[in-house]
Structure formats: structure tokens, C-alpha cells
Short mmCIF file of C-alpha atoms in Angstrom, two decimals:
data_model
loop_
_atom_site.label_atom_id
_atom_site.label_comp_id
_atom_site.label_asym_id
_atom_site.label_seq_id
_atom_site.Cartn_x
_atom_site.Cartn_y
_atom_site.Cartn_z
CA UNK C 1 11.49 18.66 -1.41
CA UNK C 2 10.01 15.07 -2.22
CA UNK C 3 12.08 12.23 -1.93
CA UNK C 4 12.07 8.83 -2.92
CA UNK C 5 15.04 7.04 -2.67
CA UNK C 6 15.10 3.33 -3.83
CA UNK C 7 17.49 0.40 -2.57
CA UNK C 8 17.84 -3.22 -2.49
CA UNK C 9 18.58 -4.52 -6.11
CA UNK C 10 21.02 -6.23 -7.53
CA UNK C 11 21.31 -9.68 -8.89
CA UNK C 12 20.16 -12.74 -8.43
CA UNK C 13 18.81 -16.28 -9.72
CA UNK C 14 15.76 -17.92 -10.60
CA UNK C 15 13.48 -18.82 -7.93
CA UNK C 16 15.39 -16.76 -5.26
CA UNK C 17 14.30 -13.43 -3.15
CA UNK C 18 14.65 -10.05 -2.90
CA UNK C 19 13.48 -6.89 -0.34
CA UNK C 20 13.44 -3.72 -2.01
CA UNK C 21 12.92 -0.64 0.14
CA UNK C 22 11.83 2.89 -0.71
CA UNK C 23 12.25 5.85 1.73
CA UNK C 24 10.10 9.08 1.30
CA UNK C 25 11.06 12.77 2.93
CA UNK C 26 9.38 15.46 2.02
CA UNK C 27 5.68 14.43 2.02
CA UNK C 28 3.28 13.48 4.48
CA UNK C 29 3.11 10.04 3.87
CA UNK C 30 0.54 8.03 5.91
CA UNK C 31 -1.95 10.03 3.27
CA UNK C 32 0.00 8.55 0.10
CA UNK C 33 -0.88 5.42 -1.74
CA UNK C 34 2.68 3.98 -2.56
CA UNK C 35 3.54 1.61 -5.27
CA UNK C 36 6.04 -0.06 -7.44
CA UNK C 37 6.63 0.06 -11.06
CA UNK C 38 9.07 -1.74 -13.42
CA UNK C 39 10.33 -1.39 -16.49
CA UNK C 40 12.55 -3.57 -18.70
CA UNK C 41 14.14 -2.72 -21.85
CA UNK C 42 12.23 -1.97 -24.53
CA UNK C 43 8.91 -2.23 -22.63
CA UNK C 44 6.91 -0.04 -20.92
CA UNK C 45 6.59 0.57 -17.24
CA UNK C 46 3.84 -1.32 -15.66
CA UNK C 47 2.73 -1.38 -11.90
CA UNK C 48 3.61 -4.09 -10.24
CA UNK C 49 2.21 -3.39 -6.74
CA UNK C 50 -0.10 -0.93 -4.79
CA UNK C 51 -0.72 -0.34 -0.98
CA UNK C 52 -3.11 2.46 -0.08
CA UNK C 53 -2.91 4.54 2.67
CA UNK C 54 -5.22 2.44 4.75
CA UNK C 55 -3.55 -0.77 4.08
CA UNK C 56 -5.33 -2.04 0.92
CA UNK C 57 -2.77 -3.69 -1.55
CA UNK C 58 -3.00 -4.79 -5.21
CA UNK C 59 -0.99 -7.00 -7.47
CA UNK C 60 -0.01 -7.34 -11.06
CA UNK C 61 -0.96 -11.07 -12.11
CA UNK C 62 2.10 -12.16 -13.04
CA UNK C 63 3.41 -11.23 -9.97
CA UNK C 64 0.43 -12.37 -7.30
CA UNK C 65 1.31 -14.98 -4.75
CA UNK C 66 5.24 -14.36 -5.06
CA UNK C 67 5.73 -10.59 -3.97
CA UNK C 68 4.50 -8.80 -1.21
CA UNK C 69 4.10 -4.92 -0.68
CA UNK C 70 4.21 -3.38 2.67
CA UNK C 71 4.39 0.16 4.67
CA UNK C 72 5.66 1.35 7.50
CA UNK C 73 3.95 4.51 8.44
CA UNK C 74 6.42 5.53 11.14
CA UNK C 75 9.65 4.81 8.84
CA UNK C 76 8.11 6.42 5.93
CA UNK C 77 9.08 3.58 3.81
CA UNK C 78 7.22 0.99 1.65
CA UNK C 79 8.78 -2.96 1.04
CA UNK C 80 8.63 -4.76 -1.88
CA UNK C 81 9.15 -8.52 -0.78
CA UNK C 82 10.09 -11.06 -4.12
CA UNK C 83 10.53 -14.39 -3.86
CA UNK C 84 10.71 -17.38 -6.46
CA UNK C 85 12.08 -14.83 -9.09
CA UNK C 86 12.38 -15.60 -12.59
CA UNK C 87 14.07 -13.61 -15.02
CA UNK C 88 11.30 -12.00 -16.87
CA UNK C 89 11.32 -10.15 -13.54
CA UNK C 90 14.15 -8.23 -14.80
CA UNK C 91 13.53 -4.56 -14.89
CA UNK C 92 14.45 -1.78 -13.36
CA UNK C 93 12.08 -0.75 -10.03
CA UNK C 94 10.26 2.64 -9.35
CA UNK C 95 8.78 3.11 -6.18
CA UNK C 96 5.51 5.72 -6.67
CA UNK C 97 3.67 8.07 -4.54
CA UNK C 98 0.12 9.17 -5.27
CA UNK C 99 -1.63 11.40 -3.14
CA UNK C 100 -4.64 12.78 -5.54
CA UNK C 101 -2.80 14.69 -8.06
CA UNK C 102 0.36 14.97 -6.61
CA UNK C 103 2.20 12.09 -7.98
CA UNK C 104 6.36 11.10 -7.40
CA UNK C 105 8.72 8.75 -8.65
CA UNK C 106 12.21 7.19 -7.19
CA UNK C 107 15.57 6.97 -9.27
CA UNK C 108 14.92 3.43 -9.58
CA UNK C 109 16.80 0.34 -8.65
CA UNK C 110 18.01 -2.36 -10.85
CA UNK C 111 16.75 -6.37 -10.26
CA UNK C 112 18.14 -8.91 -12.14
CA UNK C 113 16.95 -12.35 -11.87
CA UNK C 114 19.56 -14.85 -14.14
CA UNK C 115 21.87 -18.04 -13.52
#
């Protein structure tokens, strides 16, 4: 049974940090592309980040230069660094696995960024 289990929100303010951390069972997954989604009320979910299984990694614009997504083959688990958050980053936070077809999706975990 696939697993992805999401941790690491909560709240905080403008311009300050956040790890989020999403641990997979169930699937080989030094083959999956991982990646995190958000979505916040009343919008639609939109990738935020992308690592591939050899290490390539994509960002959303509005999010280039201030997070950072990372893997850690042996852990099975995939890092979403924030810093200098500002509170249109407020969503909640799916991690993803792709692996051709075969496609999974975390609970979620909740970031928000407010004063």
C-alpha cells in the first residue's frame, strides 16, 4: 500500500522558514519523480516544486530562489525547504509521486504564513 505521509506545517510569519517533509512506503522510490503541490482556498492546486529521480528539480516562479526541493533516496523522503515566506504562500501542501502512470498524493499539510 502507497504511502505518503506529509509533516512540517504550521504557522508562521512573513519572511520566515519552513521544512516540510514527505515520507513514502509502499513504492520503490529512487524510480519516482516527487513533487509538491499547494492549494489555497478557492484556487486550484498548482505545483510548486519537482525533483526527478535523477536529481533534476523545477520551480514554480513565484516560488524560485526562496524554496528548495530535495530527496533522500535512502530515507525515502523528499524536503521542501521555504524561506522568506509571505502569506500568499498560504495553502495547504501535497507532496506527489509520479512514476509513469502511477501517480500518488499525501493528506496534505497546512502552511500559514501571517503576522
Amino acid at each position: 500500500q502507497v504511502q505518503l505521509v506529509e509533516s512540517g506545517g504550521g504557522l508562521v510569519q512573513p519572511g520566515g522558514s519552513l521544512t516540510l517533509s514527505c515520507a513514502a512506503s509502499g513504492i520503490t522510490f529512487r524510480f519516482y519523480a516527487m513533487a509538491w503541490y499547494r492549494q489555497a482556498p478557492g484556487q486550484q492546486r498548482e505545483l510548486v516544486a519537482k525533483i526527478t529521480a535523477d536529481g533534476r528539480r523545477n520551480y514554480a516562479d513565484s516560488v524560485q530562489g526562496r524554496f528548495t526541493i530535495s530527496r533522500d533516496n535512502d530515507k525515502k523522503t523528499v524536503l521542501l525547504q521555504m524561506s522568506n515566506l509571505r502569506p500568499e504562500d498560504t495553502a495547504d501542501y501535497y507532496c506527489n509521486a509520479r512514476l509513469e502512470t502511477a501517480e500518488n498524493w499525501g493528506q496534505g499539510t497546512q502552511v500559514t504564513v501571517a503576522s
